[in-house]
Backbone as CSV, one residue per row, in Angstrom:
resi,resn,N_x,N_y,N_z,CA_x,CA_y,CA_z,C_x,C_y,C_z
1,MET,0.808,-0.911,-0.247,-0.348,-0.328,-0.074,0.669,1.398,0.116
2,LYS,0.558,2.350,-0.868,1.394,3.427,-0.903,1.134,4.585,0.044
3,GLU,2.126,5.337,0.787,1.780,6.001,1.805,1.426,7.094,0.909
4,LYS,0.840,7.603,1.767,-0.090,8.973,1.392,0.914,9.965,1.714
5,LYS,1.392,11.222,0.830,2.227,11.951,0.984,1.784,13.187,1.636
6,VAL,1.965,13.444,2.529,1.718,14.616,3.747,2.418,15.697,3.358
7,ASN,1.813,17.163,2.470,2.180,18.197,2.431,2.637,19.196,3.613
8,SER,3.808,19.308,3.902,4.305,20.168,5.394,3.701,21.262,5.645
9,TYR,3.960,22.267,4.735,3.498,23.150,4.824,1.918,23.288,4.802
10,LYS,1.512,23.085,4.258,-0.142,23.052,4.408,-0.487,22.655,5.820
11,ARG,0.216,21.735,6.158,-0.388,20.938,7.501,0.340,22.498,8.237
12,GLY,1.579,22.574,8.514,2.017,23.906,9.205,1.317,25.088,9.012
13,LEU,0.642,25.858,8.046,-0.296,26.665,7.762,-1.362,26.632,8.820
14,LYS,-1.472,25.209,8.542,-2.998,24.707,9.449,-2.504,25.037,11.110
15,ILE,-1.805,24.624,11.562,-0.979,24.654,12.882,-1.046,25.700,13.524
16,ILE,-0.243,26.751,12.294,-0.556,28.463,13.033,-1.695,28.870,13.008
17,ALA,-2.507,28.626,11.766,-4.151,29.231,11.988,-4.563,28.503,12.921
18,VAL,-4.418,27.414,13.667,-5.350,26.888,14.613,-4.384,27.591,16.187
19,ALA,-2.966,27.509,15.906,-2.452,28.435,17.252,-3.392,29.799,17.393
20,ALA,-3.225,30.419,16.318,-3.545,32.282,16.295,-4.953,32.531,16.342
21,ALA,-5.503,31.168,16.304,-7.472,31.673,16.842,-7.272,30.858,18.030
22,ILE,-6.513,29.715,18.807,-6.557,29.598,20.204,-6.175,30.683,21.262
23,GLY,-4.744,31.779,20.388,-4.144,32.541,20.636,-4.815,33.753,21.150
24,GLY,-5.490,34.386,20.006,-6.428,35.138,19.680,-7.851,35.285,21.075
25,VAL,-8.761,33.901,20.897,-9.608,33.759,22.036,-9.174,33.919,23.237
26,ALA,-8.114,33.025,23.517,-7.270,33.089,25.078,-7.099,34.195,25.349
27,GLY,-6.058,35.052,24.512,-6.228,36.963,24.991,-7.435,38.060,25.211
28,GLY,-8.283,37.548,24.056,-9.434,38.239,24.503,-10.200,38.025,26.533
29,ILE,-10.343,36.270,26.246,-10.812,36.069,27.110,-10.322,36.403,28.772
30,SER,-8.824,36.346,29.014,-8.144,36.833,29.460,-8.186,38.383,30.117
31,GLY,-8.279,38.924,28.797,-8.212,40.469,28.715,-9.316,41.169,29.457
32,GLY,-10.684,40.349,29.127,-11.936,40.899,29.409,-11.634,40.430,31.144
33,LEU,-11.602,38.832,31.633,-11.571,38.955,32.625,-10.411,40.112,33.694
34,TYR,-9.409,40.233,32.742,-8.241,41.054,33.690,-9.204,42.455,33.727
35,GLU,-9.988,42.902,32.958,-10.406,44.068,33.076,-11.950,43.964,33.831
36,ALA,-12.767,42.924,34.072,-13.319,42.691,34.792,-13.177,43.043,36.620
37,THR,-12.325,41.686,36.705,-11.563,41.853,38.103,-10.832,42.841,38.869
38,LYS,-10.468,43.749,37.468,-9.916,45.301,37.853,-10.965,46.242,38.504
39,ALA,-12.105,46.195,37.614,-13.085,46.941,38.133,-14.164,46.179,39.199
40,SER,-14.108,45.502,38.875,-14.727,45.292,40.609,-13.926,44.689,41.665
41,GLY,-12.346,45.178,41.515,-11.436,45.426,42.645,-10.894,44.053,43.323
42,ILE,-11.497,42.611,42.354,-10.977,41.518,42.695,-9.878,40.953,42.424
43,GLY,-9.110,42.013,41.750,-7.642,41.361,41.083,-6.977,40.635,41.783
44,ILE,-5.631,40.287,41.021,-4.782,39.473,41.964,-4.006,40.860,42.779
45,ASP,-3.775,40.608,43.871,-3.036,41.623,44.677,-1.756,41.518,45.066
46,MET,-0.598,41.410,43.583,0.631,40.954,44.169,1.231,41.266,45.494
47,ALA,1.376,42.943,45.439,1.881,43.227,47.207,1.396,42.633,47.864
48,GLY,0.337,43.053,48.069,-0.359,41.917,49.399,0.007,39.855,49.561
49,ILE,-0.157,39.564,48.076,0.756,38.176,48.254,1.851,38.096,48.905
50,THR,2.555,39.248,48.330,4.506,39.594,48.454,4.640,39.564,50.139
51,ALA,3.841,40.566,50.947,3.867,40.882,51.392,3.268,39.924,53.062
52,LEU,2.022,39.021,52.765,1.945,37.870,52.951,3.343,37.084,53.287
53,ILE,3.942,36.867,52.350,4.943,35.807,52.317,6.086,36.306,53.044
54,GLN,6.617,37.606,53.010,7.276,38.124,53.883,7.394,37.838,55.807
55,SER,6.048,38.246,55.758,5.790,37.902,57.104,5.895,36.719,57.588
56,VAL,5.727,35.925,57.099,6.073,34.295,57.187,7.053,33.790,56.919
57,MET,8.060,34.351,56.258,8.996,33.834,55.354,10.359,32.697,55.930
58,THR,10.657,32.930,57.506,11.391,32.223,57.836,10.672,30.814,58.646
59,PRO,9.418,31.054,59.180,8.705,29.777,59.539,8.293,28.987,58.524
60,LEU,8.114,29.518,57.167,7.842,28.869,56.148,9.075,27.851,55.558
61,LEU,10.347,28.915,55.971,11.265,27.869,55.563,12.066,27.038,56.337
62,GLY,11.402,26.910,57.557,11.544,26.563,58.317,10.901,24.883,58.305
63,ILE,9.707,25.292,57.886,8.911,24.060,57.812,8.975,23.187,56.182
64,ILE,9.883,23.966,55.298,10.761,23.489,53.943,11.435,22.494,54.391
65,PHE,12.113,23.085,55.543,13.474,22.183,55.541,13.400,21.380,56.564
66,ALA,12.334,21.333,57.378,11.894,20.316,58.240,11.476,19.191,57.385
67,ALA,10.659,19.457,56.493,9.587,18.401,55.751,10.537,17.901,54.465
68,SER,11.905,18.428,54.216,13.153,17.696,53.469,13.774,16.468,54.263
69,VAL,14.186,17.197,55.227,15.059,16.473,56.413,13.849,15.118,56.356
70,ILE,13.105,15.188,56.821,12.008,14.065,57.276,11.953,13.080,56.119
71,LEU,11.137,13.513,55.166,11.333,12.489,53.335,12.400,12.598,53.345
72,GLY,13.733,13.429,53.534,15.104,12.449,53.135,15.690,11.698,53.531
73,GLU,15.406,11.889,55.164,15.896,10.448,55.616,15.187,9.518,55.753
74,THR,13.846,9.396,55.779,12.977,8.526,55.451,13.551,7.686,54.165
75,SER,13.643,8.144,52.820,13.786,8.067,51.798,15.310,7.170,51.753
76,TYR,16.361,7.782,52.196,17.519,6.947,52.518,17.463,6.053,53.605
77,ARG,16.925,6.062,54.483,16.983,4.620,55.657,16.324,3.303,54.517
78,ARG,15.403,3.479,53.361,14.706,2.623,52.928,15.538,2.429,51.624
79,LEU,16.040,3.115,51.034,17.142,2.970,49.905,18.523,2.040,50.560
80,LYS,19.017,2.491,51.822,20.264,1.717,52.180,19.633,0.194,52.710
81,ALA,18.054,0.021,53.209,18.261,-0.985,53.016,17.483,-2.292,52.007
82,THR,17.216,-1.068,51.168,17.130,-1.929,49.433,18.740,-2.496,49.447
83,CYS,19.381,-1.444,49.442,20.975,-2.065,49.146,21.579,-3.152,49.767
84,GLU,21.333,-2.813,51.392,21.749,-3.821,51.959,21.348,-5.301,51.310
85,LYS,19.902,-5.390,50.877,19.770,-6.900,50.673,20.050,-7.404,49.429
86,GLN,20.725,-6.504,48.259,21.383,-6.913,47.197,22.352,-7.298,47.461
87,GLN,23.208,-7.655,48.851,24.675,-7.987,48.762,24.286,-9.494,48.995
88,THR,23.108,-10.503,49.436,22.868,-11.540,48.943,21.806,-12.437,48.149
89,ALA,21.544,-11.222,47.535,20.210,-11.860,46.482,20.369,-12.464,45.135
90,GLU,19.509,-13.558,45.104,20.018,-13.983,43.763,19.542,-13.313,42.603
91,ASP,19.693,-13.516,41.336,20.094,-12.828,40.452,18.712,-12.355,40.171
92,GLU,17.595,-12.913,39.708,15.891,-12.281,39.700,15.914,-11.657,40.680
93,GLU,16.167,-11.939,41.684,15.388,-11.025,42.929,16.720,-9.337,42.963
94,CYS,18.101,-9.756,42.523,18.323,-8.616,42.012,18.223,-7.354,41.947
95,ASP,17.498,-7.865,40.559,17.071,-7.206,39.533,16.122,-6.277,39.659
96,ARG,15.189,-6.881,40.797,13.947,-6.343,41.205,14.459,-5.320,42.259
97,LEU,15.466,-5.736,43.227,15.957,-4.821,44.394,16.789,-3.653,43.638
98,GLU,17.566,-3.209,41.998,18.150,-2.447,41.378,17.124,-1.357,40.845
99,TYR,15.750,-1.946,40.704,14.926,-1.313,40.239,13.944,-0.509,41.245
100,GLU,14.048,-1.000,42.722,13.561,-0.305,43.609,14.692,0.653,44.260
101,GLU,15.977,0.341,43.972,16.703,1.421,44.416,17.149,2.676,43.458
102,GLU,16.550,2.234,42.375,16.267,3.461,41.180,15.089,4.327,41.425
103,LYS,14.235,3.744,41.973,12.981,4.207,42.415,13.043,5.140,43.556
104,GLU,13.690,4.472,44.066,14.024,5.527,45.654,15.179,6.747,45.588
105,GLY,16.020,6.209,45.037,17.119,6.953,44.711,16.310,8.425,43.784
106,ALA,15.491,8.339,42.954,14.694,9.050,42.342,13.424,9.485,43.124
107,PHE,13.051,9.292,43.766,12.117,9.814,45.037,13.292,11.025,45.788
108,GLY,14.340,10.238,46.113,14.966,10.985,46.977,15.566,12.470,46.299
109,MET,15.934,12.113,45.467,16.373,13.432,44.491,15.130,14.159,44.314
110,ASN,14.045,13.422,43.565,13.518,14.843,43.438,13.142,15.170,44.610
111,ILE,13.012,15.385,46.306,12.320,15.666,46.720,13.964,16.611,47.461
112,SER,14.723,16.694,47.238,16.049,16.937,47.213,16.335,18.550,46.446
113,VAL,15.370,18.281,45.192,15.785,19.286,44.221,14.688,20.360,44.474
114,VAL,12.728,19.571,44.962,11.544,20.205,45.105,12.058,21.272,46.295
115,SER,13.154,20.927,47.033,13.392,21.573,48.880,13.945,22.741,48.474
116,GLN,15.038,22.656,47.547,15.963,23.887,46.972,14.957,24.911,46.071
117,VAL,14.210,24.088,45.278,13.478,25.366,44.377,12.253,25.751,44.952
118,LEU,11.772,24.992,46.127,10.650,25.808,47.440,11.294,26.900,47.814
119,SER,12.455,26.559,48.649,13.727,27.271,49.370,13.803,28.695,48.619
120,ILE,13.786,28.675,47.057,14.453,29.503,46.735,13.252,30.834,46.561
121,LEU,12.425,30.147,46.152,11.143,30.638,45.895,11.297,31.800,46.899
122,VAL,10.766,31.196,48.062,10.449,31.667,49.529,11.053,33.064,49.749
123,LEU,12.243,32.705,49.851,13.495,33.622,50.151,13.304,34.658,48.887
124,THR,13.305,34.321,47.424,12.828,35.717,46.737,12.141,36.790,47.419
125,PHE,11.591,36.240,47.831,9.974,37.536,48.317,10.498,37.995,48.922
126,GLY,11.545,38.119,49.904,12.397,39.174,50.491,13.782,39.457,50.253
127,TYR,14.218,38.863,48.834,15.193,39.337,48.552,15.163,40.494,47.549
128,SER,15.101,41.677,48.675,14.853,43.274,48.027,15.787,44.156,49.146
129,MET,16.826,44.975,48.265,17.124,46.113,48.847,15.697,46.703,49.664
130,LYS,14.793,47.076,49.026,13.862,47.902,49.487,13.108,47.333,50.865
131,TYR,13.054,45.773,51.151,12.228,45.368,51.834,13.792,45.299,53.248
132,ILE,14.317,44.878,52.833,15.821,44.706,53.675,16.205,45.598,54.965
133,THR,16.313,47.198,54.097,16.187,48.180,54.848,15.268,48.669,55.294
134,SER,14.274,48.086,55.204,12.763,49.060,55.968,12.243,48.747,57.170
135,ASP,11.840,48.886,58.327,11.270,48.217,59.344,12.116,47.258,59.872
136,GLY,13.087,47.558,59.703,14.080,46.439,60.831,14.037,44.846,60.208
137,HIS,13.519,45.128,58.785,13.695,43.390,58.317,14.972,42.783,58.347
138,ALA,16.180,43.800,58.779,17.463,42.862,57.969,17.551,42.015,58.990
139,PHE,17.130,41.792,60.427,17.199,40.440,61.105,16.164,39.043,61.203
140,ARG,15.196,39.580,60.137,13.968,38.855,59.995,14.734,37.898,58.673
141,PHE,14.923,39.013,57.768,16.145,38.016,56.143,16.871,37.571,56.689
142,LEU,17.892,37.803,57.851,19.038,37.299,58.107,18.512,35.735,58.284
143,ALA,17.600,35.789,59.309,16.918,34.859,60.089,16.586,33.795,58.921
144,ALA,16.032,33.974,57.689,15.066,33.267,57.035,16.641,33.293,56.315
145,CYS,17.760,33.403,55.800,18.721,33.059,54.837,19.616,32.103,55.887
146,ILE,19.368,32.242,57.153,20.455,30.907,58.144,19.409,29.975,57.993
147,VAL,18.130,29.267,57.646,17.267,28.166,57.172,17.954,28.173,56.185
148,PHE,17.879,29.121,55.030,17.752,28.872,53.974,19.106,28.009,53.454
149,ILE,20.244,28.618,53.796,21.630,27.901,53.738,21.534,26.523,54.577
150,ALA,20.885,26.385,55.871,21.043,25.259,56.152,20.134,24.065,55.749
151,CYS,19.364,24.576,54.852,18.414,23.344,54.203,19.799,23.061,53.318
152,PHE,19.993,23.987,52.295,21.195,23.914,51.247,22.360,22.945,51.659
153,ILE,22.419,22.986,52.986,23.650,22.427,53.016,23.588,20.819,53.376
154,TYR,22.032,20.770,53.929,21.766,19.479,54.308,21.219,18.699,52.793
155,GLU,20.966,19.183,51.930,20.599,18.632,50.742,21.404,18.169,49.768
156,TYR,22.675,19.472,50.094,24.064,18.913,49.550,24.461,18.133,50.014
157,PHE,24.688,17.761,51.155,25.224,16.327,52.063,24.552,14.840,51.497
158,TRP,23.144,15.254,51.983,22.301,13.974,51.659,22.563,13.735,49.730
159,GLN,22.564,14.485,49.131,23.104,13.983,47.761,24.823,13.100,47.653
160,ILE,25.606,13.552,48.769,26.539,12.945,48.485,26.523,11.950,48.713
161,ARG,25.706,11.461,50.163,25.404,10.173,50.983,24.959,9.173,50.467
162,TYR,23.995,10.098,49.208,23.138,9.343,48.343,24.513,8.427,47.277
163,VAL,25.101,9.047,46.902,26.350,8.863,45.994,27.212,7.377,46.672
164,LYS,27.775,7.950,47.695,28.489,7.306,48.534,27.888,5.429,48.677
165,LEU,26.430,5.911,48.960,26.220,4.556,49.315,25.947,3.600,48.034
166,LEU,25.169,4.111,47.212,25.525,3.480,45.873,27.022,2.941,45.474
167,GLN,27.759,3.787,45.532,29.454,3.214,45.485,29.698,2.219,46.624
168,LYS,29.147,2.417,47.401,29.551,0.900,48.355,28.814,-0.001,47.883
169,THR,27.666,-0.014,47.826,26.766,-1.092,46.629,27.089,-1.559,45.410
170,HIS,27.861,-0.500,44.664,28.284,-1.130,43.361,29.868,-0.574,43.387
171,PRO,30.533,-1.223,43.666,31.611,-0.881,44.027,32.803,-0.225,42.412
172,GLU,31.855,-0.890,41.440,32.866,-0.181,40.196,32.423,0.883,39.791
173,LYS,31.372,2.031,40.587,30.757,3.314,40.304,32.026,4.051,40.735
174,LYS,32.332,4.596,39.954,33.483,5.406,40.460,32.909,7.055,40.323
175,GLY,33.779,7.931,40.838,33.434,9.546,40.634,33.301,10.075,42.414
176,GLU,34.067,11.635,42.439,34.180,12.244,43.431,32.560,13.033,43.475
177,PRO,31.869,12.735,44.465,30.931,13.576,44.017,31.048,14.515,44.542
178,SER,31.798,15.509,45.095,32.275,16.678,45.344,32.881,17.555,44.286
179,SER,33.105,16.843,43.193,34.192,17.299,41.805,33.118,17.698,41.109
180,LEU,33.567,19.131,40.122,32.985,19.748,39.495,32.805,17.957,37.777
181,LYS,33.640,17.297,38.011,33.577,16.390,36.892,32.953,15.068,37.550
182,PHE,32.368,15.230,38.436,31.438,14.041,39.121,30.621,13.036,38.277
183,GLN,29.740,14.026,36.853,29.181,13.851,36.519,29.860,12.475,35.429
184,GLU,30.943,13.318,34.752,31.712,12.570,33.868,32.130,10.980,34.252
185,GLN,32.467,11.740,35.220,33.735,10.253,36.039,32.330,8.949,36.503
186,TRP,31.256,9.312,36.568,30.157,8.392,36.970,29.785,7.331,35.735
187,LEU,30.015,8.652,34.460,29.416,8.050,33.166,30.450,7.175,32.670
188,GLU,31.319,7.206,33.253,32.685,6.669,32.030,32.678,5.059,32.903
189,SER,32.453,4.888,34.674,32.064,3.806,35.003,31.006,3.070,34.623
190,CYS,29.893,3.572,33.976,28.632,2.749,33.822,28.790,1.990,32.576
191,ASP,28.438,0.376,32.448,28.121,-0.181,31.632,27.382,0.292,30.107
192,GLU,27.275,-0.270,29.323,26.878,0.080,28.256,24.917,-0.081,28.363
193,ALA,24.553,-0.545,29.090,23.352,-0.595,29.242,22.653,0.504,30.289
194,GLU,23.782,0.581,31.655,22.977,1.930,32.391,23.563,3.342,31.412
195,LYS,24.178,3.252,30.353,24.877,5.156,29.443,23.496,4.451,28.780
196,GLU,22.735,3.578,27.978,21.885,3.857,27.373,20.559,4.658,27.711
197,ILE,20.413,3.897,29.360,19.005,4.545,29.813,19.342,6.083,30.691
198,ILE,20.387,6.609,30.695,21.119,7.407,31.194,21.042,8.156,29.821
199,TYR,21.818,8.117,28.252,21.444,8.674,27.341,19.530,8.818,26.529
200,ARG,18.624,7.851,26.911,17.718,7.940,26.753,16.722,9.190,28.069
201,SER,17.151,8.898,28.354,16.579,9.784,29.732,17.049,11.298,29.879
202,ALA,18.218,11.255,29.409,18.576,12.723,29.058,18.004,13.024,27.797
203,TYR,17.357,12.662,26.690,16.621,12.897,25.487,15.481,13.272,26.295
204,LYS,15.034,12.677,26.368,13.518,12.836,26.968,13.341,14.211,27.605
205,ALA,14.272,13.977,28.983,14.447,15.558,29.708,14.418,16.963,28.211
206,TYR,15.482,16.574,27.580,15.793,17.653,26.666,14.098,17.498,26.006
207,MET,13.649,17.158,25.276,12.410,17.171,24.404,11.416,17.761,25.577
208,THR,11.388,17.266,27.184,10.163,18.076,27.555,10.472,19.109,28.053
209,VAL,11.692,19.437,28.166,12.494,20.923,28.381,11.944,21.706,26.841
210,ASN,11.945,21.420,25.756,12.067,22.205,24.910,10.681,22.513,24.384
211,ARG,10.015,21.562,24.681,8.541,21.699,24.352,7.732,22.760,25.637
212,THR,7.902,22.870,26.886,8.210,23.761,27.972,8.414,24.977,27.636
213,VAL,10.019,24.878,27.668,10.342,26.928,27.383,9.622,27.207,26.715
214,PRO,9.144,27.168,25.622,8.400,28.445,25.086,7.261,28.594,25.659
215,VAL,6.046,27.313,26.218,4.863,27.817,26.988,5.585,28.666,27.872
216,LEU,6.818,28.377,29.236,7.163,29.619,29.965,6.939,30.714,29.406
217,LEU,7.862,30.635,28.136,8.127,32.487,27.632,6.908,33.198,27.144
218,VAL,5.987,32.600,26.821,4.539,33.261,26.366,4.098,33.681,28.001
219,GLY,4.171,32.539,29.013,3.211,32.583,30.143,3.891,34.344,30.860
220,THR,5.718,34.150,31.011,6.219,35.343,31.119,5.721,36.641,30.730
221,MET,5.475,36.241,29.303,5.371,37.672,28.282,4.121,38.267,28.828
222,VAL,2.782,37.207,28.828,1.767,37.517,29.549,1.522,38.239,31.223
223,ALA,2.446,37.208,31.897,2.790,37.582,33.318,2.935,39.196,33.411
224,ASN,3.736,39.550,32.452,4.424,41.057,32.391,3.255,42.152,32.013
225,LEU,2.170,41.350,30.395,1.352,42.568,30.223,0.455,42.772,31.516
226,TYR,0.099,41.896,31.886,-1.384,41.819,32.941,-0.848,42.868,34.530
227,PHE,0.222,41.965,34.860,1.203,42.189,36.473,2.133,42.852,36.400
228,ASP,2.722,43.077,35.578,3.972,44.031,35.440,5.178,43.552,36.208
229,THR,5.777,42.237,35.775,6.400,41.094,36.360,7.443,41.406,36.064
230,GLY,7.909,42.589,35.171,9.365,42.996,34.430,9.306,42.088,33.680
231,MET,10.849,42.569,32.536,11.253,42.468,31.313,11.798,41.066,31.781
232,PHE,13.050,40.895,32.665,14.345,40.143,33.153,13.791,38.132,33.443
233,ALA,12.122,38.102,33.513,11.771,36.882,33.440,11.726,36.238,31.888
234,VAL,11.018,37.154,31.278,11.289,37.065,29.712,13.068,36.395,29.452
235,VAL,13.444,37.444,29.713,15.093,37.376,29.222,15.413,35.848,30.014
236,VAL,15.127,35.485,31.174,15.982,34.660,31.621,15.783,33.299,31.198
237,VAL,14.754,33.528,30.654,13.586,31.922,30.014,13.820,31.963,28.503
238,SER,14.048,33.074,27.663,14.873,32.882,26.939,16.025,32.610,26.582
239,VAL,17.253,33.261,27.436,18.470,32.250,27.605,18.600,31.048,27.508
240,ILE,18.020,30.652,28.568,17.549,29.031,28.812,17.341,28.311,27.329
241,TRP,16.362,29.215,26.973,15.952,28.742,25.495,17.072,28.053,24.580
242,LEU,17.913,29.852,24.263,19.090,29.572,23.156,20.429,28.886,24.116
243,LEU,20.588,28.501,25.217,21.503,27.877,25.414,21.192,26.691,25.213
244,MET,19.642,26.052,26.095,19.759,24.444,25.337,19.856,24.078,24.292
245,GLN,19.388,24.801,23.415,19.123,24.911,21.815,20.767,24.832,21.592
246,PHE,21.695,25.932,21.694,23.049,26.020,21.312,24.059,24.872,21.702
247,THR,23.454,24.466,22.976,24.587,23.179,23.422,23.889,21.982,22.650
248,TYR,23.233,21.783,22.316,22.159,20.363,22.011,23.214,20.714,20.483
249,SER,22.884,21.375,19.451,23.781,21.653,18.085,25.104,21.739,18.493
250,HIS,25.636,22.259,19.268,27.460,22.393,19.325,28.049,20.953,19.592
251,TYR,26.652,19.927,20.382,27.427,18.673,20.479,27.226,17.674,19.393
252,CYS,26.095,17.926,18.518,25.523,17.557,17.612,26.734,17.193,16.805
253,VAL,27.133,18.438,16.141,28.383,18.808,15.381,29.853,18.174,15.723
254,LYS,29.723,18.551,16.960,31.068,18.074,17.487,31.377,16.068,17.632
255,LEU,30.277,15.362,17.758,29.859,14.202,18.178,29.939,13.691,16.663
256,ARG,29.338,13.847,15.418,29.539,13.897,14.140,31.153,13.989,13.487
257,LYS,31.528,15.418,14.110,32.904,15.519,13.638,34.039,14.190,13.974
258,THR,33.476,14.208,15.015,34.294,13.057,15.797,34.359,11.798,15.275
259,ARG,32.957,11.375,15.193,32.205,10.004,14.273,33.291,10.053,12.903
260,ALA,33.359,11.153,12.298,33.985,11.231,10.628,35.326,11.200,10.595
261,LEU,36.047,11.893,11.873,37.588,11.475,11.864,37.831,10.188,12.032
262,VAL,36.888,9.167,12.486,37.187,7.714,13.411,37.118,7.186,12.294
263,ARG,36.705,6.970,11.073,35.632,6.454,9.826,37.438,6.936,8.832
């Protein structure tokens, strides 16, 4: 059966037309809602939200820190128990335990990153000279910074403990977790099957970010339009998009050149 040839240009024009129509409708609706809420006084009070978070910044960071420690230590204990079982497990059981190890490790790393991101977001609400230098907020902000730093120190050492535990369970795994070249050292010590998992996961991550960044860019533009959030957020997302694309293209060309020279 002959495959039907698709006219990419016509399909592309249709996609652009549909996207433009959706954008127009969404823009009209959001504009109408903005004007309606503005007229009724129900609109989002960013200044009020900022003031509220600033007033509870230190205890909020403390809650994030405490939650990350509880979840992190619980995850580490489960991971350690799984690793210990692998020492005496049979082949089939060992495969299942390696899956459990991967899943538990991913959970712990996700908790670590979420904790760091939330801490940064909360601290950012008070990260302003206008706030710090007014009404004696300096000591309040200093206390928040101490909790913030403690949280990051804990997460940093949790990740080192995680790597050391994996290296104890799998002695063939190399790399100094405090080194800037740790990722390269770890990758070199992986076998081909593990490298394939890493490469495929990295490509999936790249594709996810590649689809998400344009949406975030539009979101920051709309936020600046309605809430006057400033251009810096738009610039940062744009730089991330450019950096991601240029890095991907650079290494594609570099690896292709290396392959050509080998041949």
